[in-house]
Coordinates of C-alpha atoms (C1' of nucleotides) in Angstrom, one line a residue:
Chain A
M40 CA 110.6 -39.2 46.1
S41 CA 106.9 -39.6 46.3
S42 CA 105.0 -36.8 48.0
E43 CA 103.5 -39.2 50.5
A44 CA 107.0 -40.1 51.6
E45 CA 107.9 -36.4 51.8
A46 CA 105.0 -35.6 54.1
G47 CA 106.5 -37.4 57.1
A48 CA 110.0 -35.9 56.7
S49 CA 111.1 -33.4 59.2
V50 CA 113.1 -30.4 58.0
W51 CA 116.3 -29.3 59.6
L52 CA 117.8 -26.1 58.4
L53 CA 121.5 -25.6 58.8
G54 CA 123.3 -22.3 59.0
T55 CA 126.3 -20.6 60.6
R56 CA 125.9 -18.5 63.7
P57 CA 124.8 -15.0 62.8
E58 CA 127.5 -13.5 65.0
D59 CA 130.2 -15.4 63.1
T60 CA 129.0 -13.9 59.9
A61 CA 128.8 -10.4 61.4
S62 CA 132.5 -10.7 62.2
G63 CA 133.2 -10.8 58.5
L64 CA 134.6 -14.3 58.3
P65 CA 134.0 -16.1 55.0
A66 CA 131.4 -18.4 56.4
P67 CA 131.0 -21.3 56.5
H68 CA 134.7 -22.0 55.8
S69 CA 135.9 -20.6 59.0
A70 CA 132.7 -20.6 61.1
R71 CA 133.1 -22.1 64.5
G72 CA 129.4 -22.4 65.4
V73 CA 126.6 -24.1 63.5
V74 CA 122.9 -23.6 64.2
A75 CA 120.3 -26.2 63.3
V76 CA 116.7 -25.3 63.3
E77 CA 113.8 -27.7 63.0
L78 CA 110.8 -26.5 61.1
D79 CA 107.3 -27.7 61.6
G80 CA 104.8 -28.2 58.8
A81 CA 104.0 -24.5 58.7
G82 CA 107.7 -23.6 58.4
E83 CA 107.9 -22.3 61.9
P84 CA 110.9 -23.2 64.1
S85 CA 110.0 -26.0 66.5
A86 CA 113.5 -26.7 67.8
R87 CA 116.9 -25.1 67.8
R88 CA 120.4 -26.5 68.5
E89 CA 123.6 -24.7 68.5
F90 CA 127.0 -26.5 68.5
D91 CA 130.6 -26.4 67.4
A92 CA 131.1 -27.1 63.7
S93 CA 133.0 -30.2 64.5
E94 CA 129.9 -31.7 66.0
L95 CA 127.8 -31.4 62.8
P96 CA 128.7 -34.9 61.5
G97 CA 127.5 -36.4 64.8
F98 CA 124.3 -34.3 64.7
V99 CA 123.5 -35.5 61.1
R100 CA 124.4 -39.1 61.9
A101 CA 122.1 -39.1 64.9
R102 CA 119.2 -38.5 62.6
A103 CA 120.0 -41.3 60.2
G104 CA 117.1 -43.6 59.8
R105 CA 114.5 -40.9 60.5
P106 CA 113.2 -39.2 57.4
T107 CA 114.9 -35.9 57.5
R108 CA 115.5 -33.2 54.9
F109 CA 118.4 -31.0 55.6
A110 CA 118.3 -27.5 54.0
F111 CA 121.4 -25.4 53.6
S112 CA 122.9 -22.7 51.5
D113 CA 125.1 -24.5 49.1
T114 CA 125.9 -28.2 48.9
P115 CA 129.6 -28.0 47.8
L116 CA 130.3 -26.1 51.0
W117 CA 128.3 -28.1 53.5
Y118 CA 128.5 -31.7 52.3
P119 CA 132.1 -32.6 51.5
P120 CA 133.2 -32.2 55.2
L121 CA 130.3 -34.4 56.2
L122 CA 131.4 -37.0 53.7
A123 CA 135.0 -36.7 54.8
A124 CA 133.7 -37.5 58.3
G125 CA 131.9 -40.6 57.0
V126 CA 128.4 -39.2 57.1
T127 CA 125.8 -39.1 54.3
I128 CA 122.6 -37.2 53.9
E129 CA 119.4 -38.8 52.5
R130 CA 117.4 -35.7 51.5
S131 CA 118.3 -32.1 51.2
R132 CA 117.2 -28.7 49.9
D133 CA 120.0 -26.8 48.3
L134 CA 118.7 -23.2 48.8
R135 CA 120.9 -21.8 46.0
L136 CA 119.9 -24.3 43.4
A137 CA 116.2 -24.0 44.5
H138 CA 116.3 -20.3 44.3
A139 CA 117.6 -20.3 40.8
I140 CA 114.8 -22.5 39.7
L141 CA 112.0 -20.7 41.6
A142 CA 113.2 -17.2 40.7
G143 CA 112.9 -17.9 37.0
A144 CA 109.8 -20.1 37.2
Q145 CA 106.9 -19.2 35.0
A146 CA 104.6 -21.1 37.3
L147 CA 105.1 -18.3 39.9
A148 CA 104.8 -15.4 37.4
G149 CA 102.5 -12.8 38.7
A150 CA 102.3 -14.1 42.3
P151 CA 103.6 -11.7 44.9
E152 CA 105.3 -14.6 46.7
G153 CA 107.3 -15.2 43.5
R154 CA 108.3 -11.6 43.2
A155 CA 109.4 -11.6 46.9
L156 CA 111.6 -14.6 46.2
A157 CA 113.1 -13.1 43.0
A158 CA 113.8 -9.9 44.9
A159 CA 116.2 -11.7 47.3
Q160 CA 119.1 -11.1 44.9
E161 CA 121.7 -12.2 47.4
W162 CA 120.6 -15.8 46.6
A163 CA 121.2 -15.4 42.9
A164 CA 124.8 -16.5 42.9
P165 CA 126.5 -18.7 40.2
P166 CA 127.8 -22.1 41.1
L167 CA 131.2 -22.4 42.7
T168 CA 133.8 -23.5 40.2
E169 CA 137.2 -24.9 40.5
V170 CA 136.8 -26.3 44.0
E171 CA 139.6 -28.9 43.7
D172 CA 141.7 -27.2 46.3
L173 CA 138.9 -27.8 48.8
R174 CA 138.8 -31.5 48.1
G175 CA 139.2 -33.6 51.2
E176 CA 139.6 -30.6 53.5
A177 CA 137.6 -29.9 56.5
L178 CA 136.0 -26.8 55.4
F179 CA 135.0 -25.6 58.8
D180 CA 138.6 -25.4 59.8
V181 CA 140.0 -23.7 56.6
E182 CA 141.1 -20.2 57.5
E183 CA 143.2 -19.6 54.4
F184 CA 140.7 -19.6 51.5
G185 CA 141.9 -19.5 48.0
S186 CA 145.0 -20.2 46.1
E187 CA 146.5 -19.2 42.8
R188 CA 144.7 -22.0 41.0
R189 CA 141.3 -21.5 42.6
R190 CA 139.1 -18.6 41.7
A191 CA 136.7 -17.9 44.5
R192 CA 133.4 -17.1 43.1
T193 CA 132.8 -13.4 43.1
K194 CA 129.4 -13.7 44.6
Q195 CA 128.5 -16.0 47.5
V196 CA 125.1 -16.9 48.8
P197 CA 124.6 -16.2 52.6
H198 CA 125.4 -19.0 54.9
D199 CA 124.1 -17.8 58.2
I200 CA 121.0 -19.3 59.8
D201 CA 118.9 -16.2 59.7
S202 CA 119.3 -15.7 56.0
A203 CA 118.7 -19.4 55.4
L204 CA 115.5 -19.3 57.4
A205 CA 114.2 -16.3 55.6
E206 CA 115.0 -17.8 52.2
Y207 CA 113.5 -21.2 53.0
R208 CA 110.3 -19.5 54.0
R209 CA 110.2 -17.4 50.8
Q210 CA 110.7 -20.6 48.8
E211 CA 107.9 -22.4 50.6
R212 CA 105.5 -19.6 50.2
A213 CA 106.4 -19.3 46.5
I214 CA 105.9 -23.0 45.9
A215 CA 102.6 -23.0 47.7
A216 CA 101.4 -20.0 45.6
S217 CA 102.6 -21.5 42.3
A218 CA 100.4 -23.1 39.6
Q219 CA 102.3 -26.4 40.0
P220 CA 103.4 -27.0 43.6
A221 CA 103.7 -30.7 43.4
R222 CA 105.9 -30.6 40.3
L223 CA 108.0 -27.9 41.6
R224 CA 108.6 -29.8 44.9
L225 CA 109.6 -32.8 42.9
L226 CA 112.0 -30.7 40.8
L227 CA 113.6 -29.1 43.8
A228 CA 114.0 -32.5 45.6
A229 CA 115.6 -33.9 42.4
E230 CA 117.8 -30.9 41.8
S231 CA 119.0 -31.0 45.4
A232 CA 119.6 -34.7 45.4
G233 CA 121.7 -34.1 42.3
G234 CA 123.8 -31.8 44.4
L235 CA 124.3 -34.6 46.9
V236 CA 125.2 -37.1 44.2
A237 CA 127.8 -34.7 42.6
A238 CA 129.5 -34.3 46.0
E239 CA 129.4 -38.0 46.7
M240 CA 130.8 -38.9 43.3
Q241 CA 133.6 -36.4 43.6
A242 CA 134.4 -37.9 47.0
A243 CA 134.3 -41.5 45.6
G244 CA 136.0 -40.8 42.3
V245 CA 135.9 -42.9 39.2
P246 CA 138.2 -45.9 39.6
W247 CA 140.8 -45.3 36.9
D248 CA 143.5 -47.6 35.6
V249 CA 146.5 -45.4 35.0
A250 CA 148.5 -48.2 33.5
E251 CA 145.7 -48.9 30.9
H252 CA 145.4 -45.2 30.2
D253 CA 149.2 -45.0 29.6
R254 CA 149.0 -48.1 27.4
I255 CA 146.4 -46.4 25.2
L256 CA 148.5 -43.2 25.0
A257 CA 151.6 -45.2 24.1
E258 CA 149.6 -47.2 21.5
H259 CA 148.5 -44.0 19.7
L260 CA 151.2 -41.6 20.5
G261 CA 154.3 -43.5 21.5
P262 CA 156.1 -43.4 24.8
R263 CA 155.7 -40.3 27.0
P264 CA 158.1 -37.6 25.6
M265 CA 160.1 -35.0 27.5
E266 CA 158.0 -32.1 28.7
G267 CA 157.1 -29.9 25.8
A268 CA 158.2 -32.3 23.2
K269 CA 155.9 -34.0 20.7
P270 CA 155.4 -37.8 21.0
A271 CA 157.3 -39.9 18.5
K272 CA 154.3 -41.3 16.7
M273 CA 152.9 -37.8 16.2
L274 CA 156.2 -36.7 14.7
E275 CA 156.1 -39.6 12.3
V276 CA 152.5 -38.9 11.2
A277 CA 153.4 -35.2 10.8
Q278 CA 156.2 -36.2 8.4
E279 CA 153.7 -38.3 6.4
V280 CA 151.4 -35.3 6.1
R281 CA 154.2 -32.9 5.1
A282 CA 155.5 -35.4 2.5
A283 CA 152.1 -35.8 1.0
L284 CA 151.6 -32.0 0.9
G285 CA 155.1 -31.6 -0.7
D286 CA 155.7 -29.0 2.0
P287 CA 158.5 -30.1 4.4
R288 CA 157.9 -27.1 6.7
A289 CA 154.1 -27.1 6.9
N290 CA 152.8 -26.2 10.4
L291 CA 150.0 -28.6 11.3
D292 CA 149.2 -26.9 14.6
S293 CA 148.2 -23.5 13.3
P294 CA 144.8 -23.6 11.5
P295 CA 145.5 -20.5 9.3
R296 CA 149.0 -21.8 8.2
L297 CA 147.7 -25.3 7.7
L298 CA 144.9 -24.0 5.6
Q299 CA 147.4 -22.2 3.4
A300 CA 149.5 -25.3 3.2
L301 CA 146.5 -27.4 2.1
R302 CA 145.6 -24.9 -0.6
N303 CA 149.1 -24.7 -1.8
A304 CA 148.9 -28.5 -2.3
G305 CA 145.8 -28.1 -4.3
I306 CA 143.3 -29.1 -1.6
N307 CA 140.5 -26.6 -1.9
V308 CA 139.0 -26.2 1.5
A309 CA 137.5 -23.3 3.4
S310 CA 138.6 -24.6 6.8
T311 CA 140.8 -27.3 8.3
S312 CA 137.9 -29.0 10.1
K313 CA 137.8 -32.7 9.7
W314 CA 134.3 -33.0 8.1
E315 CA 135.4 -30.8 5.3
L316 CA 138.8 -32.5 4.9
R317 CA 137.1 -35.9 4.6
E318 CA 135.5 -34.8 1.4
H319 CA 138.8 -34.5 -0.4
D320 CA 140.6 -37.3 -2.1
H321 CA 144.2 -36.4 -1.5
S322 CA 147.0 -38.5 0.1
A323 CA 147.5 -35.9 2.8
V324 CA 144.0 -36.1 4.2
E325 CA 144.1 -39.5 5.8
P326 CA 147.4 -38.9 7.8
L327 CA 146.3 -35.4 8.6
L328 CA 143.0 -36.6 10.2
R329 CA 145.1 -39.2 12.1
Y330 CA 147.4 -36.4 13.3
K331 CA 144.5 -34.3 14.4
K332 CA 143.1 -37.2 16.4
Q333 CA 146.5 -37.7 18.1
A334 CA 146.8 -34.0 18.8
R335 CA 143.4 -34.0 20.4
L336 CA 144.1 -37.0 22.6
L337 CA 147.4 -35.6 23.7
A338 CA 146.0 -32.1 24.5
A339 CA 142.8 -33.1 26.1
N340 CA 143.5 -36.4 27.9
G341 CA 147.3 -37.0 27.6
W342 CA 149.9 -37.5 30.3
N343 CA 149.4 -34.0 31.7
W344 CA 145.7 -34.6 32.2
L345 CA 146.5 -37.9 33.9
D346 CA 149.0 -36.2 36.3
E347 CA 146.5 -33.5 37.2
W348 CA 143.2 -35.4 37.4
V349 CA 144.0 -38.9 38.5
R350 CA 145.3 -39.5 42.0
D351 CA 145.5 -42.8 43.9
G352 CA 143.6 -44.6 41.1
R353 CA 140.7 -42.2 41.2
Y354 CA 139.6 -39.7 38.6
R355 CA 137.8 -36.8 40.3
P356 CA 136.1 -34.4 38.0
V357 CA 134.3 -31.3 39.2
Y358 CA 130.6 -31.5 38.4
V359 CA 128.3 -28.5 38.3
P360 CA 124.7 -29.5 39.0
G361 CA 122.3 -27.2 37.3
G362 CA 125.2 -25.7 35.4
V363 CA 123.4 -25.7 32.0
V364 CA 120.3 -23.6 31.4
T365 CA 118.3 -26.6 30.5
G366 CA 119.1 -28.2 33.9
R367 CA 121.7 -30.5 32.7
W368 CA 124.9 -30.7 34.7
A369 CA 128.0 -28.9 33.5
A370 CA 131.5 -29.7 34.5
S371 CA 134.3 -27.4 35.6
G372 CA 137.7 -28.9 35.3
G373 CA 138.7 -32.4 34.4
G374 CA 136.4 -32.6 31.4
A375 CA 134.0 -35.1 32.9
L376 CA 131.5 -34.5 30.1
Q377 CA 133.9 -35.3 27.3
I378 CA 135.9 -38.3 28.3
P379 CA 136.5 -39.9 24.8
R380 CA 135.1 -43.3 24.2
Q381 CA 138.6 -44.3 23.3
L382 CA 139.6 -44.1 27.0
R383 CA 136.7 -46.0 28.4
P384 CA 138.9 -49.1 29.0
A385 CA 140.8 -47.1 31.6
L386 CA 137.7 -47.1 33.8
R387 CA 138.5 -50.2 35.8
A388 CA 136.9 -51.6 38.9
D389 CA 139.0 -52.3 42.0
P390 CA 139.9 -55.9 42.8
G391 CA 136.8 -57.7 44.1
W392 CA 134.6 -55.0 42.6
T393 CA 132.9 -54.4 39.2
L394 CA 131.6 -51.5 37.2
I395 CA 128.0 -51.4 36.0
S396 CA 127.2 -48.9 33.3
A397 CA 123.7 -48.1 32.2
D398 CA 122.3 -45.6 29.7
V399 CA 118.8 -44.8 28.6
A400 CA 118.0 -45.6 25.0
Q401 CA 116.8 -42.4 23.3
L402 CA 116.0 -40.5 26.4
E403 CA 115.1 -37.2 24.8
P404 CA 112.5 -38.5 22.4
R405 CA 111.0 -40.6 25.1
A406 CA 110.8 -37.6 27.4
L407 CA 109.0 -35.8 24.6
T408 CA 106.7 -38.7 24.1
A409 CA 105.8 -38.8 27.8
M410 CA 105.2 -35.0 28.2
S411 CA 103.2 -34.8 25.0
G412 CA 101.2 -38.0 25.7
D413 CA 101.7 -39.0 22.1
R414 CA 100.3 -42.5 22.0
A415 CA 101.6 -43.4 18.6
M416 CA 105.1 -42.4 19.5
A417 CA 104.8 -44.4 22.8
E418 CA 103.7 -47.4 20.8
A419 CA 106.7 -47.0 18.4
G420 CA 109.1 -47.1 21.3
R421 CA 107.5 -49.6 23.6
G422 CA 109.8 -52.4 24.5
R423 CA 112.1 -51.7 21.6
D424 CA 114.6 -49.4 20.1
L425 CA 112.5 -46.3 19.2
Y426 CA 114.3 -45.7 15.9
S427 CA 113.8 -49.3 14.8
G428 CA 110.2 -48.9 15.9
L429 CA 109.8 -46.1 13.4
V430 CA 111.1 -48.3 10.6
E431 CA 108.8 -51.2 11.6
E432 CA 105.8 -48.9 11.6
G433 CA 106.7 -47.9 8.1
I434 CA 107.3 -44.2 8.9
V435 CA 110.8 -44.2 7.5
G436 CA 113.0 -46.6 5.6
T437 CA 116.0 -47.1 7.8
R438 CA 117.1 -46.7 11.4
Q439 CA 119.5 -44.0 10.4
E440 CA 116.7 -42.1 8.7
A441 CA 114.6 -42.4 11.9
K442 CA 117.4 -41.0 14.0
I443 CA 118.0 -38.1 11.6
A444 CA 114.3 -37.3 11.5
V445 CA 113.8 -37.5 15.3
L446 CA 116.9 -35.4 16.1
G447 CA 115.8 -33.0 13.4
A448 CA 112.4 -32.6 15.0
M449 CA 113.9 -31.9 18.4
Y450 CA 116.6 -29.6 17.2
G451 CA 114.5 -27.8 14.7
S452 CA 116.4 -28.5 11.5
T453 CA 114.8 -27.4 8.3
T454 CA 117.3 -28.3 5.6
G455 CA 118.8 -31.3 4.0
E456 CA 117.7 -34.9 4.6
S457 CA 116.5 -34.0 8.1
G458 CA 114.2 -31.3 6.9
R459 CA 112.8 -33.7 4.3
L460 CA 112.1 -36.4 6.9
V461 CA 110.6 -34.2 9.7
P462 CA 107.2 -33.7 8.0
R463 CA 106.6 -37.4 8.1
L464 CA 106.8 -37.3 11.9
R465 CA 104.3 -34.5 11.9
T466 CA 101.8 -36.8 10.3
S467 CA 102.6 -39.8 12.4
F468 CA 103.1 -38.1 15.8
P469 CA 101.0 -35.1 15.8
A470 CA 100.9 -34.6 19.6
A471 CA 104.7 -34.8 20.0
M472 CA 105.3 -32.5 17.1
A473 CA 102.7 -30.0 18.2
L474 CA 104.5 -29.7 21.5
V475 CA 107.9 -28.9 20.1
D476 CA 106.5 -26.8 17.3
S477 CA 104.6 -24.6 19.8
A478 CA 107.6 -24.3 22.0
A479 CA 109.5 -23.1 19.0
E480 CA 106.8 -20.6 18.2
V481 CA 106.8 -19.2 21.7
G482 CA 110.6 -18.8 21.5
R483 CA 110.4 -17.1 18.1
R484 CA 108.2 -14.4 19.7
G485 CA 110.6 -13.9 22.6
G486 CA 108.5 -15.8 25.1
R487 CA 109.5 -18.3 27.7
V488 CA 108.8 -22.1 27.9
S489 CA 108.9 -24.5 30.8
T490 CA 109.9 -28.1 31.2
W491 CA 107.5 -30.8 32.5
L492 CA 108.4 -30.1 36.2
G493 CA 108.6 -26.3 35.8
R494 CA 112.2 -25.2 34.9
T495 CA 111.7 -22.1 32.8
S496 CA 113.8 -20.9 29.9
P497 CA 115.5 -17.5 30.2
E498 CA 114.3 -14.5 28.3
P499 CA 116.3 -13.4 25.3
D500 CA 118.7 -10.7 25.9
E501 CA 118.5 -7.0 25.0
R502 CA 120.4 -7.4 21.8
W503 CA 117.9 -10.0 20.6
R504 CA 115.0 -7.6 21.4
E505 CA 116.7 -4.7 19.6
A506 CA 117.2 -6.9 16.6
Q507 CA 113.5 -7.8 16.5
A508 CA 112.5 -4.2 17.0
R509 CA 114.8 -3.0 14.2
G510 CA 113.5 -5.8 11.9
N511 CA 109.9 -4.8 12.5
R512 CA 110.3 -1.1 11.8
F513 CA 108.5 0.2 8.7
D514 CA 111.9 1.4 7.3
A515 CA 113.8 -1.8 8.2
S516 CA 116.4 -2.7 5.7
P517 CA 116.5 -6.2 4.2
Q518 CA 119.6 -6.9 6.4
D519 CA 117.7 -5.8 9.5
E520 CA 114.8 -8.1 8.6
N521 CA 117.2 -10.9 7.8
R522 CA 119.0 -10.5 11.1
A523 CA 115.8 -10.4 13.0
R524 CA 114.4 -13.5 11.3
R525 CA 117.6 -15.3 11.9
A526 CA 117.7 -14.4 15.6
A527 CA 114.1 -15.3 16.0
G528 CA 114.7 -18.7 14.4
D529 CA 117.7 -19.3 16.6
W530 CA 115.8 -18.6 19.7
G531 CA 112.9 -20.7 18.6
R532 CA 115.2 -23.7 18.1
F533 CA 116.6 -23.0 21.5
T534 CA 113.2 -23.1 23.2
R535 CA 112.1 -26.1 21.1
N536 CA 115.0 -28.0 22.4
F537 CA 114.8 -26.6 25.9
V538 CA 111.6 -28.3 26.8
V539 CA 112.9 -31.7 25.6
Q540 CA 116.4 -31.5 26.8
G541 CA 115.3 -30.0 30.1
T542 CA 112.6 -32.6 30.7
A543 CA 115.0 -35.4 29.9
A544 CA 117.4 -33.9 32.4
E545 CA 114.7 -33.9 35.0
W546 CA 114.0 -37.6 34.3
A547 CA 117.7 -38.3 34.7
L548 CA 117.8 -36.4 38.0
A549 CA 114.8 -38.4 39.3
W550 CA 116.6 -41.6 38.2
L551 CA 119.8 -40.5 40.0
A552 CA 118.0 -39.4 43.2
D553 CA 116.0 -42.6 43.4
L554 CA 119.1 -44.8 42.6
R555 CA 121.3 -43.2 45.3
L556 CA 118.7 -44.0 48.0
R557 CA 118.3 -47.6 46.8
L558 CA 122.1 -48.1 46.8
A559 CA 122.4 -46.6 50.2
Q560 CA 120.0 -49.3 51.5
L561 CA 122.3 -52.1 50.4
P562 CA 124.3 -53.7 53.3
A563 CA 127.9 -52.7 53.8
T564 CA 130.0 -55.6 52.5
G565 CA 132.3 -57.6 54.7
G566 CA 135.0 -57.6 52.0
E567 CA 137.5 -55.0 51.1
P568 CA 136.2 -51.4 50.8
A569 CA 136.9 -49.8 47.5
R570 CA 139.6 -47.9 49.2
A571 CA 141.0 -48.2 52.7
S572 CA 140.2 -44.6 53.6
G573 CA 137.2 -43.9 51.4
P574 CA 133.9 -42.5 52.5
V575 CA 131.4 -44.8 54.2
F576 CA 129.4 -45.5 51.1
E577 CA 132.5 -47.1 49.5
R578 CA 131.7 -50.3 51.4
R579 CA 128.7 -50.8 49.2
A580 CA 127.7 -50.2 45.6
H581 CA 127.8 -46.5 44.8
L582 CA 127.6 -44.1 41.9
V583 CA 130.8 -42.9 40.4
F584 CA 129.8 -41.3 37.1
F585 CA 126.9 -39.5 35.5
L586 CA 126.6 -38.1 32.0
H587 CA 123.2 -36.8 31.0
D588 CA 121.6 -40.2 30.3
E589 CA 124.2 -42.6 31.7
V590 CA 125.3 -43.8 35.1
I591 CA 128.2 -45.9 36.2
V592 CA 128.1 -47.7 39.6
H593 CA 131.1 -49.2 41.3
A594 CA 129.9 -52.3 43.1
P595 CA 131.4 -55.2 45.1
L596 CA 131.1 -58.3 43.0
E597 CA 128.5 -59.9 45.3
Q598 CA 126.3 -56.8 44.9
A599 CA 126.5 -56.6 41.1
E600 CA 123.2 -58.2 40.6
V601 CA 121.2 -56.2 43.2
A602 CA 122.9 -53.0 42.1
A603 CA 121.9 -53.7 38.5
Q604 CA 118.4 -54.3 39.6
A605 CA 118.4 -51.1 41.6
I606 CA 119.4 -49.2 38.5
R607 CA 116.5 -50.7 36.6
E608 CA 114.0 -50.1 39.3
A609 CA 115.1 -46.6 39.8
A610 CA 114.5 -46.0 36.1
A611 CA 111.0 -47.4 36.3
S612 CA 110.4 -45.3 39.3
A613 CA 111.6 -42.1 37.7
G614 CA 109.1 -42.6 34.9
R615 CA 106.2 -43.2 37.3
V616 CA 107.1 -40.4 39.6
M617 CA 107.3 -37.9 36.8
F618 CA 104.7 -39.0 34.3
G619 CA 102.3 -41.2 36.4
Q620 CA 100.8 -44.0 34.4
A621 CA 101.7 -42.5 31.0
P622 CA 102.4 -45.5 28.7
V623 CA 106.0 -44.7 28.1
D624 CA 108.9 -46.9 29.0
F625 CA 112.6 -45.9 29.5
P626 CA 114.6 -49.0 28.6
L627 CA 118.2 -49.2 29.7
D628 CA 121.3 -50.6 28.0
L629 CA 123.0 -52.1 31.0
T630 CA 126.5 -53.7 31.1
V631 CA 128.4 -55.3 33.9
A632 CA 132.1 -55.0 33.2
E633 CA 133.7 -58.4 32.7
R634 CA 137.2 -57.5 33.6
A635 CA 138.1 -56.4 37.1
A636 CA 141.5 -55.0 37.9
K637 CA 144.4 -57.3 37.9
G638 CA 145.4 -58.7 41.3
Chain B
dT96 C1' 152.2 -9.5 29.5
dG97 C1' 147.8 -10.8 29.9
dT98 C1' 143.1 -11.5 28.2
dA99 C1' 139.4 -12.4 24.6
dA100 C1' 137.8 -14.6 20.7
dG101 C1' 137.7 -18.1 17.3
dA102 C1' 138.7 -22.7 15.6
dG103 C1' 138.3 -27.3 16.3
dC104 C1' 136.7 -31.4 18.6
dG105 C1' 135.4 -34.4 22.5
dC106 C1' 130.7 -35.7 25.0
dG107 C1' 125.2 -36.2 25.3
Chain C
dA240 C1' 128.2 -37.1 5.9
dA241 C1' 126.4 -33.0 8.7
dA242 C1' 122.5 -30.9 9.9
dG243 C1' 119.5 -28.9 14.0
dC244 C1' 120.3 -28.3 20.4
dG245 C1' 123.3 -28.1 24.8
dC246 C1' 128.2 -28.1 26.9
dG247 C1' 134.1 -27.7 28.3
dC248 C1' 138.9 -27.8 27.0
dT249 C1' 143.1 -26.5 24.5
dC250 C1' 145.5 -24.2 21.3
dT251 C1' 146.5 -20.2 18.3
dT252 C1' 145.9 -15.6 17.0
dA253 C1' 144.6 -10.9 17.7
dC254 C1' 144.7 -7.1 20.4
dA255 C1' 145.1 -4.1 24.5

DNA sequence: TGTAAGAGCGCG
DNA sequence: AAAGCGCGCTCTTACA
């Protein structure tokens, strides 16, 4: 990840043959020919190879061991067939992801090279979604493209070599002309590595114990009912609720009707949400909350979910790297970002393997600490729980208060307990608070802010501007002024949080990128692979899950210790690569699962 | 009959 | 207890 290591890497650009594209085929899915162009340090082609698409895995494999960065249009289209052929890539440039970052980057604002890049609108395409039908298929041989379940994205980036070459050059010129070339390079490398990780994790899948999942469902809901019927335990609880309400026909599944039923029973609520219900002391509340929890489990992660998303003991969600404005990943299908903690026991290593999970304690406040260089905040978090640190330093009374205060500072809350506590942080941590306060001020005025590595927030939309203009007119009504102030405040909280959440996401990407390279260097084990027909990296410890500030690695038992060490070292490395010698640590909570699968 | 919007809740 | 930020998914209801 360091720039010194980058210097020696040669760049190979991959694209489809221009004549294939000209024929109107939906490249690269049905392209026959692939062109690989090697670029020298100045971005000029120094070598060119043309071969059948089936030879691409061999071409990539032949470069293993030499530092090579492969650049291509769109990772979800190029990488899965390589993985299916047992080939992995070390470094890449995803031109679509890179374009999205650079086209919006404030660091290039005003530079003609930046304008030239942003003008290449054909590269501004949204991520591909719902790609499950493509899983495991050799993309280059797929003629039929699209099924009823799959929405092809309406706009595709170009895949031919000429377009890729032109875009790569625009990107290089824009980076060189930017105010922060080193940081942008790091960001693009990390973002692209994230694309590789997402494809690899989807190929590997999360080892999932269907029997354990079914046991949890049965415990809470009862045995699996007939299609369309409600599980027995839900029906029982529903009866309890109706009895307590004194309304034998109350409909618990329709919020408006449930609201009416609650009011008829004398429970004076404005909504049926659980935080409001909890406030009321009525015998119907407890079973109703239980019913809601059951309904949620059934709808979101019940037997239908299991049927659709878990196959052959693997859960394969669809990740969308860069899918959130702040740079966090999104998910599309499978609900990877919302697996309830309740179901965590269903994540179960294969026999002879184990699961190592690690999450960063208080990642966002630590990212804020590092980017603001706030020494007092660094001191409060060094080597300990940051929130406890605040208590020990006498800034707040309890850990809970510390958490409320810190979250309030990052989210911009002004009311209640949080609003009361935030001013204390302003005294104790002036640098950190100045950073988020000024980000909020920029947002309130409609400006843009950037993360540490240079991802820039979007501009507010036309409606927002109109609201401000209307609120500022000499004849603005109180409602106009109110609406404008409210919108300005909303956008200020967004930009306040953007710099923190976005920088934290960059740290997490740097961690992932470094970790996958460390794991790739582990020897293949002589024992059983995770699956008989799995990708090549399933013979060693590999990433299977990532969620904002948490990773899960599936490792052969004999590699558990080295894999855990790799996770820790990658975290330390991510901190150094992003923030240099800033005195901020990123401590991990790391757990090696005790139970492996039966058998 | 099909889509959009809102409610509600899971995750960080 | 939420609040204050960012998401996705399912269900119901409203409306074309």
